[in-house]
XYZ file of C-alpha atoms in Angstrom:
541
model
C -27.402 31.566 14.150
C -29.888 30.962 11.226
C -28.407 28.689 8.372
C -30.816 29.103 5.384
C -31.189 26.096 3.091
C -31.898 26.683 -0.678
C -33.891 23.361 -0.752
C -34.277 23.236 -4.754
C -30.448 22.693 -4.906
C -29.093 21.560 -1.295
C -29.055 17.959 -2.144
C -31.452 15.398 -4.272
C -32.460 12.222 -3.329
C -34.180 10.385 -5.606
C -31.898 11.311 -9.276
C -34.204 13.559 -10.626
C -31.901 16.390 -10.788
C -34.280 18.337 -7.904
C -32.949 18.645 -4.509
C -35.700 17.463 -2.418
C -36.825 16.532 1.414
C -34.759 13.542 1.637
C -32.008 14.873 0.656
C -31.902 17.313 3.132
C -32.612 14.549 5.718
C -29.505 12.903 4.243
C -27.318 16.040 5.370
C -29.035 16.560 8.842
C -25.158 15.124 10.208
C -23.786 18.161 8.267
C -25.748 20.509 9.239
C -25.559 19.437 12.931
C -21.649 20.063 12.722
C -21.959 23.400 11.371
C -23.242 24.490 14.723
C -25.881 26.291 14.019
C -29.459 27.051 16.073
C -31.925 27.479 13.489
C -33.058 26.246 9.627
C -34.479 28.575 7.795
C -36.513 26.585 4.631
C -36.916 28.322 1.229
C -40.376 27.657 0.166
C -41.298 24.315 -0.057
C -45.684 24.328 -0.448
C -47.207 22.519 -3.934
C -46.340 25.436 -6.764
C -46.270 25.302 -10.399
C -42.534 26.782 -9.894
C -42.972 30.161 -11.881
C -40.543 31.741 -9.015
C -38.899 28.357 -7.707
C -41.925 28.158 -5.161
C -42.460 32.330 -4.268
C -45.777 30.836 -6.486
C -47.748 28.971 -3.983
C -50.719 27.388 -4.866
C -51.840 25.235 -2.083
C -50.223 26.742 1.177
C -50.765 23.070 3.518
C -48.951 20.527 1.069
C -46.130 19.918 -0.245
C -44.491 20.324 -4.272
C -44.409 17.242 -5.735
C -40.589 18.066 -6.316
C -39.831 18.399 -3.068
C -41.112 15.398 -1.559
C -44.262 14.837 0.563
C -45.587 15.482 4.133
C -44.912 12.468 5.626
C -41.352 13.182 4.046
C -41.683 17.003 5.769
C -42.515 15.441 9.061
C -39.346 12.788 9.298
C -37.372 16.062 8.603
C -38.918 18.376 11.022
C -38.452 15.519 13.581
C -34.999 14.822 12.663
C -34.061 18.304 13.364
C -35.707 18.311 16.476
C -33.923 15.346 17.271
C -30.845 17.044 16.816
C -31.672 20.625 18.745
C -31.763 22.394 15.443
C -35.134 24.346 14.934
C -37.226 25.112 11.589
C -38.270 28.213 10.445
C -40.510 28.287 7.290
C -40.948 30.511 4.859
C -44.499 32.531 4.617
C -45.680 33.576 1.007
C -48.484 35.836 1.312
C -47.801 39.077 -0.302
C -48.953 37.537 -3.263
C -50.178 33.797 -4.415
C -49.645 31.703 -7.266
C -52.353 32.706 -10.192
C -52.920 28.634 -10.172
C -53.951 28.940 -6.401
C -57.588 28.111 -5.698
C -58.583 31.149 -4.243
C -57.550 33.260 -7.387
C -58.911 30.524 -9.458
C -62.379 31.662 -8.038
C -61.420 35.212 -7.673
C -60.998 35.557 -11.308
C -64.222 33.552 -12.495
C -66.712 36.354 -11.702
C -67.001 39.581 -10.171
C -69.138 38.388 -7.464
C -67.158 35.835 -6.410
C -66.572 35.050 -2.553
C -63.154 35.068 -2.907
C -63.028 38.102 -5.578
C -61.999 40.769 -2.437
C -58.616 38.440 -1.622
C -56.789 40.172 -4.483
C -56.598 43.304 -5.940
C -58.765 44.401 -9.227
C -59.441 46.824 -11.134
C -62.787 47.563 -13.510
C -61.428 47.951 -16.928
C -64.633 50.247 -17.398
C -62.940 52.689 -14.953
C -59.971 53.291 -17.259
C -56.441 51.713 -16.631
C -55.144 52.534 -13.324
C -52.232 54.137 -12.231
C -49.101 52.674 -13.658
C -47.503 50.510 -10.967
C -44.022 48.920 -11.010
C -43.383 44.847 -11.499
C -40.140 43.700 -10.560
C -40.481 40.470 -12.437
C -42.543 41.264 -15.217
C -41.322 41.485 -18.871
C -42.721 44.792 -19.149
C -42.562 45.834 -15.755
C -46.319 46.560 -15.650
C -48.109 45.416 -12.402
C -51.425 45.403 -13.852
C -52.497 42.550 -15.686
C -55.735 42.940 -17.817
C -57.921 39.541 -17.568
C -60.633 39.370 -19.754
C -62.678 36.502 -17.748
C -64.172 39.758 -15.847
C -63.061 42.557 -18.047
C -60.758 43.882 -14.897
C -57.390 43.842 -14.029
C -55.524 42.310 -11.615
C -51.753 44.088 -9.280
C -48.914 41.910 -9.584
C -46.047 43.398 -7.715
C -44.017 40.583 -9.229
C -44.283 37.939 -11.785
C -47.685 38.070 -13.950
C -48.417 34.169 -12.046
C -47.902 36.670 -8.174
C -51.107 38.111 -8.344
C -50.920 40.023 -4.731
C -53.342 39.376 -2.266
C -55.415 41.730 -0.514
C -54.562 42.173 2.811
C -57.348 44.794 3.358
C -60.077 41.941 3.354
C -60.036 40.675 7.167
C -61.159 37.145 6.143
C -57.949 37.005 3.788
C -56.044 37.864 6.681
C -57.177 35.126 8.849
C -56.759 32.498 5.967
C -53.706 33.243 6.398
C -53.519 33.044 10.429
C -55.170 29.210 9.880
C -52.126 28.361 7.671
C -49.749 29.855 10.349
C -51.302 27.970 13.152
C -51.703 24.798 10.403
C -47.962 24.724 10.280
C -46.905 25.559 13.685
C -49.312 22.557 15.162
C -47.024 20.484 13.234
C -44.095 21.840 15.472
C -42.208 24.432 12.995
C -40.603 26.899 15.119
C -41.042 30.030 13.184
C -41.473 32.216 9.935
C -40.154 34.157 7.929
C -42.256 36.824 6.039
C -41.920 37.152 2.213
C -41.880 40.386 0.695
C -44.064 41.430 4.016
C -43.093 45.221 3.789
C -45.015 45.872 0.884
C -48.627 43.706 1.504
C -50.300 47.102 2.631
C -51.212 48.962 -0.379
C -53.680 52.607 -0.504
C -56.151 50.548 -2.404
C -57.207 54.081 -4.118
C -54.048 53.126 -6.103
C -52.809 56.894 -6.606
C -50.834 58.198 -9.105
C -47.263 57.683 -7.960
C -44.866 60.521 -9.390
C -42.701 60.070 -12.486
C -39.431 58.158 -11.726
C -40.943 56.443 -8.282
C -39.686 53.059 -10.009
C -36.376 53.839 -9.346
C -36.961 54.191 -5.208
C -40.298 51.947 -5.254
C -39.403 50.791 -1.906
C -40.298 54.327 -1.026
C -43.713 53.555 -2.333
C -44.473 50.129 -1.708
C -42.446 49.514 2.078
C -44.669 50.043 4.703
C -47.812 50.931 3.514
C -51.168 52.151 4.775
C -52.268 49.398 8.347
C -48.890 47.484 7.566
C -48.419 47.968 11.725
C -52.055 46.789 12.657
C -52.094 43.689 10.192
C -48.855 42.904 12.458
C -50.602 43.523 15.597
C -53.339 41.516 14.517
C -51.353 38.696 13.661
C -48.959 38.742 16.991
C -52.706 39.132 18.744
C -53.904 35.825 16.764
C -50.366 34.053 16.710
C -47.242 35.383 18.289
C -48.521 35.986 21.298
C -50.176 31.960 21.700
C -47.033 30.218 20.309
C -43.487 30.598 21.179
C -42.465 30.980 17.641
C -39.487 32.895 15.491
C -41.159 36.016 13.507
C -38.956 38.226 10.910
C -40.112 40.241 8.295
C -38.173 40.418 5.025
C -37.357 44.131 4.763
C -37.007 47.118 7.403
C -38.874 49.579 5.435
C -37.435 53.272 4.593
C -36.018 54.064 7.933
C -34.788 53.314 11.545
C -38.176 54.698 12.802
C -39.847 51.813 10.410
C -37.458 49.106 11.385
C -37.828 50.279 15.562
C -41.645 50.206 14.970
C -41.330 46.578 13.728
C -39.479 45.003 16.206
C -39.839 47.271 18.905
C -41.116 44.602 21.727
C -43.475 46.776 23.409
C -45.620 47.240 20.342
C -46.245 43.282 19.808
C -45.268 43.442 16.139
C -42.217 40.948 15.213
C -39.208 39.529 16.449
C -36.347 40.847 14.022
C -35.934 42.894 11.453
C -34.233 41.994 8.432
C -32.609 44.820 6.197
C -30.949 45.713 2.732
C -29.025 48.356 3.048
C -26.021 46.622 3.763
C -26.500 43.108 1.049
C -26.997 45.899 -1.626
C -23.919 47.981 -1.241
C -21.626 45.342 -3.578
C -22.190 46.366 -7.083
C -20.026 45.184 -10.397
C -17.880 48.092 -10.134
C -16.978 47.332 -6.518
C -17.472 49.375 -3.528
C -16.606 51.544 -0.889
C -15.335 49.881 2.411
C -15.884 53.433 4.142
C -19.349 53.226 2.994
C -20.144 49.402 4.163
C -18.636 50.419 8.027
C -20.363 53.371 7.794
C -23.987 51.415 7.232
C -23.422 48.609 9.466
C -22.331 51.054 12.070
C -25.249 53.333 11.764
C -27.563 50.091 11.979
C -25.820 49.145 15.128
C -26.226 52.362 16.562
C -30.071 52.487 16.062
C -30.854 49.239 17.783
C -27.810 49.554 20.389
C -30.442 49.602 23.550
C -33.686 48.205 21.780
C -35.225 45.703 19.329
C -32.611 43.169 17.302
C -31.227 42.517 13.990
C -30.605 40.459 11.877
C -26.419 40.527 9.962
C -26.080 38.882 6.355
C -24.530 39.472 3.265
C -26.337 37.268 1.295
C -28.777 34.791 0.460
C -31.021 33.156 -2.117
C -32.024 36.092 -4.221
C -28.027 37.304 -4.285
C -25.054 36.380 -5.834
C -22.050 34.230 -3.762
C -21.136 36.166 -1.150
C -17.224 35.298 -1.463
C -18.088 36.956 -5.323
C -19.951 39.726 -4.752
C -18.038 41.481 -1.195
C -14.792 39.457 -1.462
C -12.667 38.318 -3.644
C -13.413 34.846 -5.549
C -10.023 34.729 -7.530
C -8.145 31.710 -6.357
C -5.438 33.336 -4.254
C -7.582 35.165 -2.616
C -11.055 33.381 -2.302
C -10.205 31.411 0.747
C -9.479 34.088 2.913
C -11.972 36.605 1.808
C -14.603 34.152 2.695
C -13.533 33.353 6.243
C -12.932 37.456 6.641
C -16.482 37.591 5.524
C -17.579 34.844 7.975
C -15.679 36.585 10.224
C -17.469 39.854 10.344
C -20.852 38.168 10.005
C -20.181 36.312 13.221
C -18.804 38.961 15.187
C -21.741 41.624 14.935
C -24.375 42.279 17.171
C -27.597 40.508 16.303
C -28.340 37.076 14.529
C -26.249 35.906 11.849
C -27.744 34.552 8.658
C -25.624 32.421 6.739
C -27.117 30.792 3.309
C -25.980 27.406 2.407
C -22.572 27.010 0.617
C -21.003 30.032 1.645
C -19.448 28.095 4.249
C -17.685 26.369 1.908
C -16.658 29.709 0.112
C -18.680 28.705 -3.160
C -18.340 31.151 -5.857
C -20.540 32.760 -8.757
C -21.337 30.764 -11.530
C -19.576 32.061 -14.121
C -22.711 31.613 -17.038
C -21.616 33.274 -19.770
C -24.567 32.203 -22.065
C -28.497 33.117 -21.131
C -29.473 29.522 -21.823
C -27.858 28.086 -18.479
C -29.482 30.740 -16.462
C -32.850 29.490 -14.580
C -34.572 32.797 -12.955
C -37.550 33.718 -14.392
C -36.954 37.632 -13.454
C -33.671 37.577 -15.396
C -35.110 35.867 -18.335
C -37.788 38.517 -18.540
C -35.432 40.849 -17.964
C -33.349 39.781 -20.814
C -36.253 39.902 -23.174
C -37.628 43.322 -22.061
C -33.503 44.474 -22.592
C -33.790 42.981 -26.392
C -37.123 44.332 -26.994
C -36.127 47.561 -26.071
C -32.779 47.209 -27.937
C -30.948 48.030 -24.762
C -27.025 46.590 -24.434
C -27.450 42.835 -23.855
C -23.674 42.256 -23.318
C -23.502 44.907 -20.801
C -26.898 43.177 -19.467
C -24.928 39.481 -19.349
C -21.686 41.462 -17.945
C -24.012 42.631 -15.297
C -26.050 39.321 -14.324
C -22.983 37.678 -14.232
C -21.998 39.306 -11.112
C -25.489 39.176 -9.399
C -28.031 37.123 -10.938
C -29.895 35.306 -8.191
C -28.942 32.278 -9.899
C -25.708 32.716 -8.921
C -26.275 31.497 -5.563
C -28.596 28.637 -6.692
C -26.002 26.269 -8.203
C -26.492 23.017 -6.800
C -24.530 22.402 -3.615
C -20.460 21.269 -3.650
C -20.434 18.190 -1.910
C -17.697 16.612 -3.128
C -15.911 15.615 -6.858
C -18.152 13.303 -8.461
C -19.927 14.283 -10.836
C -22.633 16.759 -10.266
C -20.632 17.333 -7.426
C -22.093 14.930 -5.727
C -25.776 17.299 -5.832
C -27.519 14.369 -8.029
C -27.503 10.872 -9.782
C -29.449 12.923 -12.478
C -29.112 15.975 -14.839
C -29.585 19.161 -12.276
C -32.146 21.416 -13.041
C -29.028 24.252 -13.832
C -25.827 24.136 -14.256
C -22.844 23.247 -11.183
C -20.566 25.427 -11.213
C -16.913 24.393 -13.045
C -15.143 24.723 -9.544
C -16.567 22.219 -7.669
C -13.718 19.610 -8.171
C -11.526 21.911 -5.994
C -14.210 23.701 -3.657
C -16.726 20.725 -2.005
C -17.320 19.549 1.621
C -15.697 16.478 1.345
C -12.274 18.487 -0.027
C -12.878 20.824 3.216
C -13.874 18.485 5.456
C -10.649 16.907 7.173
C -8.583 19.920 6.404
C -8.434 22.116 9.550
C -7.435 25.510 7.676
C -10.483 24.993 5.368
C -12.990 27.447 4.873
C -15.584 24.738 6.519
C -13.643 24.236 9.326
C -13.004 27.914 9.783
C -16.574 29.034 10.454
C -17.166 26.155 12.543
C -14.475 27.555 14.656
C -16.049 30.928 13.902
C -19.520 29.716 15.168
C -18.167 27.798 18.180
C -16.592 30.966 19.318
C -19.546 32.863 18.814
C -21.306 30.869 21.248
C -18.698 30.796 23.829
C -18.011 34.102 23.956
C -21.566 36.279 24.680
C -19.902 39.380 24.198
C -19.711 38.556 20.678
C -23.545 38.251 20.750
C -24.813 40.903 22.854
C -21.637 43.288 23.745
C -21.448 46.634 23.049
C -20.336 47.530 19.661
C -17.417 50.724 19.109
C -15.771 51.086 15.641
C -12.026 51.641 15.506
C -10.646 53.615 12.772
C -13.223 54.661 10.851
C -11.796 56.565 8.260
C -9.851 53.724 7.217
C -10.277 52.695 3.767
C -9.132 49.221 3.685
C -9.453 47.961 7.190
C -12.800 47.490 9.045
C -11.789 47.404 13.204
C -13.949 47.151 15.979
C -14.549 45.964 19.591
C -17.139 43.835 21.130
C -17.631 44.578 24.992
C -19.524 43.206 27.878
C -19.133 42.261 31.394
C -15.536 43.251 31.286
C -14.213 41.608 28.364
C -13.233 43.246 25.268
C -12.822 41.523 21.696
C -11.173 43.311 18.883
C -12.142 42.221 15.265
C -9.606 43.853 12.565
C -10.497 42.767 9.204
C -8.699 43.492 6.172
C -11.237 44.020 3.160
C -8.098 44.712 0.408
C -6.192 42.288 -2.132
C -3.082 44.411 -0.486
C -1.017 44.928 3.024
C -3.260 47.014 5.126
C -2.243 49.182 8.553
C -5.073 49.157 11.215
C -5.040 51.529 13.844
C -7.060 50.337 16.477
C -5.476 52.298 19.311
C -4.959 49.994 21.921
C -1.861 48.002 22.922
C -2.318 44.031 21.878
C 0.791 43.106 23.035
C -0.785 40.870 25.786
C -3.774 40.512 24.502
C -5.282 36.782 23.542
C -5.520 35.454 19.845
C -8.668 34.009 19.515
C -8.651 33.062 15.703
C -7.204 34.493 12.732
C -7.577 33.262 8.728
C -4.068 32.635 8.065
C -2.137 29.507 9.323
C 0.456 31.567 10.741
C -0.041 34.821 13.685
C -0.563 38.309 12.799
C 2.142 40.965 12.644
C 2.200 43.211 15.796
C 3.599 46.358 15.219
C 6.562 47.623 17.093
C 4.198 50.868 18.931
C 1.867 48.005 19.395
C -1.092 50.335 19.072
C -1.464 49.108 15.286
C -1.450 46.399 13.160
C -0.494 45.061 9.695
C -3.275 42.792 8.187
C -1.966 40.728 5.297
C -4.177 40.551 2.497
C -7.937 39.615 3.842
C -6.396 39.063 6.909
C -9.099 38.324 9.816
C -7.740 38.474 13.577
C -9.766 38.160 16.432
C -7.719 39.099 20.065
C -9.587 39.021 23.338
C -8.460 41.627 26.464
């Protein structure tokens, strides 16, 4: 399993409020008793921190926040040292604007380095509107008057988005792979990779495309032979991790980027299912029905990857559970539960092990992300509804999930010596490590067990996958099988008694692990079961 570590906020070292290399170092123990495989970094290269280090603007050092490479090397090795392997972040859909190549791109039209982004002659007219998800107007071109010309930003205005048409650009970016995996890394993990292919004629996209840009940006024009090219230049030499972030607009596009035979990338890595929460709730029905479907496309070829979350989502335990304090606990490890028990690689992002919740900001001064603070501004320029706007980033703002890390109950919870960068949120007295740690019906301790079963039982890994139940509104059942052993995972996603039926008589079945502290109820017909709130069983035949 891949354990992804929100450096910025995982644990600081030296008081400055920044969680930083050593600090991660300092939790190495930790981490190594969580069980898992893999690290996967959040960006950690020098960046002036526009998009907490999605800006980078020297790809082979280090931000000065962070630590330096001699501190980067002591924590690669110490990972090694403990059979726990790095995978890295790769940033090169778009740049920082600070970045020496756009530096030089923007200084003069005949620049060297002028065909590594995308511009646009200002005497040709403005070009065809494209959307910015980060910027305050939403407007993807940015006019620069240096060379009269603008410039694509798919994000923030400081993203300009490199050019992955030029073939020198692309092998820039090769060296920096190879720069990093001669230091030992074991693998990346491509930002935003889906949309680096762009129809550089820049057409006119129809009216409305903002609201389904994936449609239009995913899996553009040579997206496939870039891919090729790089497994050709680097995949293929190194025995190194590769997922892309997003699957594109269809099983065909996610098959056709993991698909072995084609030499693209290891695993795919898609949204459908993180973006089914939504303030108003949603539909259990729904979230079987696109985990199921997902299953059933890669059931005989290429591999996924399962998560609900991660750094640009709210808390998990908030967003598909329940974080009110009866029921947070157990929502949590039900969560774990199902993330652990699907077929392909679970992604876990740090803290939700401990079931850490939303923040809770009520005020846009303690919020950090520079998307929602544009956001915000665009909402008030525009007079829209800013307290339906807070209501709304309230529930999934990115920052959310970027409160510093609950180790314990000292102040800061125990993130910092110093003032962190934002806000920790109120809860931490009750919900830290240390609290969980010597408590064996903790949340901590739970997916340890969770993860230790995992690995113990391969059917849980690779085993066929069958939903029970489908039309079941409340309870999500289904059975894991290989090499004659069946596993039954019945999972109660409702705040209420729930009634599974799974079909099958458990009465002599095994009880592998369950949420509560006491056994589930096993019905008299013993063909069905009664899941107490969140209740998460796990029975082996």
């Amino acid at each position: 399993m891949v354990y992804q570590i929100y450096p910025r906020s995982f644990k600081d070292n030296d008081g400055d409020g920044i969680g930083d290399l050593k600090g991660i170092i300092s939790k190495l123990d930790y981490i190594k008793s969580l069980g898992v495989d893999v690290v996967w970094l959040n960006p950690i290269y020098s960046s002036p921190n526009d998009d907490n280090g999605y800006d980078v603007s020297d790809y082979r050092n280090i931000m000065k926040d962070f630590g330096t490479m001699d501190d980067f090397d002591a924590l690669l090795k110490g990972m090694h040292d403990l059979g726990i392997k790095l995978v890295m972040d790769l940033v090169v859909n778009h740049s920082s604007d600070e970045h020496e190549w756009f530096k030089q791109s923007r200084s003069s039209r005949t620049s060297p380095y002028r065909n590594y982004y995308h511009w646009w002659d200002a005497e040709r007219g403005k070009p065809a509107p494209r959307y910015s998800l980060f910027d305050i107007n939403h407007d993807a071109w940015k006019y620069d008057s240096a060379t009269n010309a603008y410039y694509l930003h798919y994000f923030s205005r400081k993203q300009p988005d490199l050019n992955w048409e030029n073939p020198q650009l692309r092998h820039e970016v090769y060296d920096i792979m190879k720069f990093w995996i001669d230091k030992g890394i074991d693998g990346f993990r491509l930002d935003a990779f889906q949309f680096v292919a762009k129809d550089t004629s820049f057409p006119v996209f129809p009216e409305g495309y903002e609201k389904k840009f994936s449609k239009y940006y995913a899996i553009g024009p040579h997206l496939h032979d870039y891919l090729k090219e790089m497994n050709q230049e680097i995949f293929s030499k190194y025995d190194v991790m590769s997922v892309a972030e997003g699957a594109g607009n269809s099983f065909e596009d996610a098959h056709n980027l993991v698909d072995a035979d084609r030499k693209e990338l290891n695993m795919a890595y898609a949204f459908d299912g993180v973006d089914i929460a939504t303030p108003q709730g949603y539909s259990l029905l729904h979230f079987k029905e696109v985990f199921s479907k997902w299953d059933s496309a890669f059931s005989k070829k290429g591999w996924l990857s399962i998560f609900l979350s991660n750094h640009d989502q709210a808390r998990l335990v908030s967003r598909f559970g329940n974080d009110s304090p009866p029921f947070r606990d157990l929502s949590a490890k039900m969560l774990a539960t199902f993330i652990m028990t699907m077929r392909g690689t679970p992604y876990y992002y740090n803290g939700d092990e401990l079931g850490m919740t939303n923040a809770g900001f009520d005020k846009i001064e303690d919020y950090r992300d520079m998307s929602t603070l544009n956001e915000y501004n665009h909402q008030k320029n525009i007079g829209g509804d800013l307290q339906k706007f807070m209501a709304r980033i309230k529930f999934e703002c990115r920052d959310n999930s970027r409160t510093p890390f609950q180790w314990d109950s000292t102040t800061s919870a125990g993130f910092t010596s110093g003032k962190p960068w934002i806000k920790v949120t109120s809860n931490y007295k009750s919900i830290n490590a240390a609290a969980q740690q010597n408590d064996p019906n903790s949340c901590l301790n739970y997916f340890r067990k969770l993860v230790k079963l995992r690995k113990n039982n391969l059917a849980l890994v690779y085993g066929k996958y069958i939903l029970l139940d489908k039309n079941n509104p409340n309870v999500y059942a289904y059975l894991r099988e290989a090499e004659g052993k069946k596993i039954l995972i019945a999972l109660n996603f409702s705040a209420t008694k729930a009634k599974g039926n799974i079909g099958l008589n458990i009465a002599k079945a095994k009880l592998l692990l369950c949420n509560y502290k006491t056994a589930p109820v096993t019905n008299k017909d013993e063909t069905s079961i009664t899941l107490r709130p969140y209740e998460a069983v796990i029975y082996m035949f």
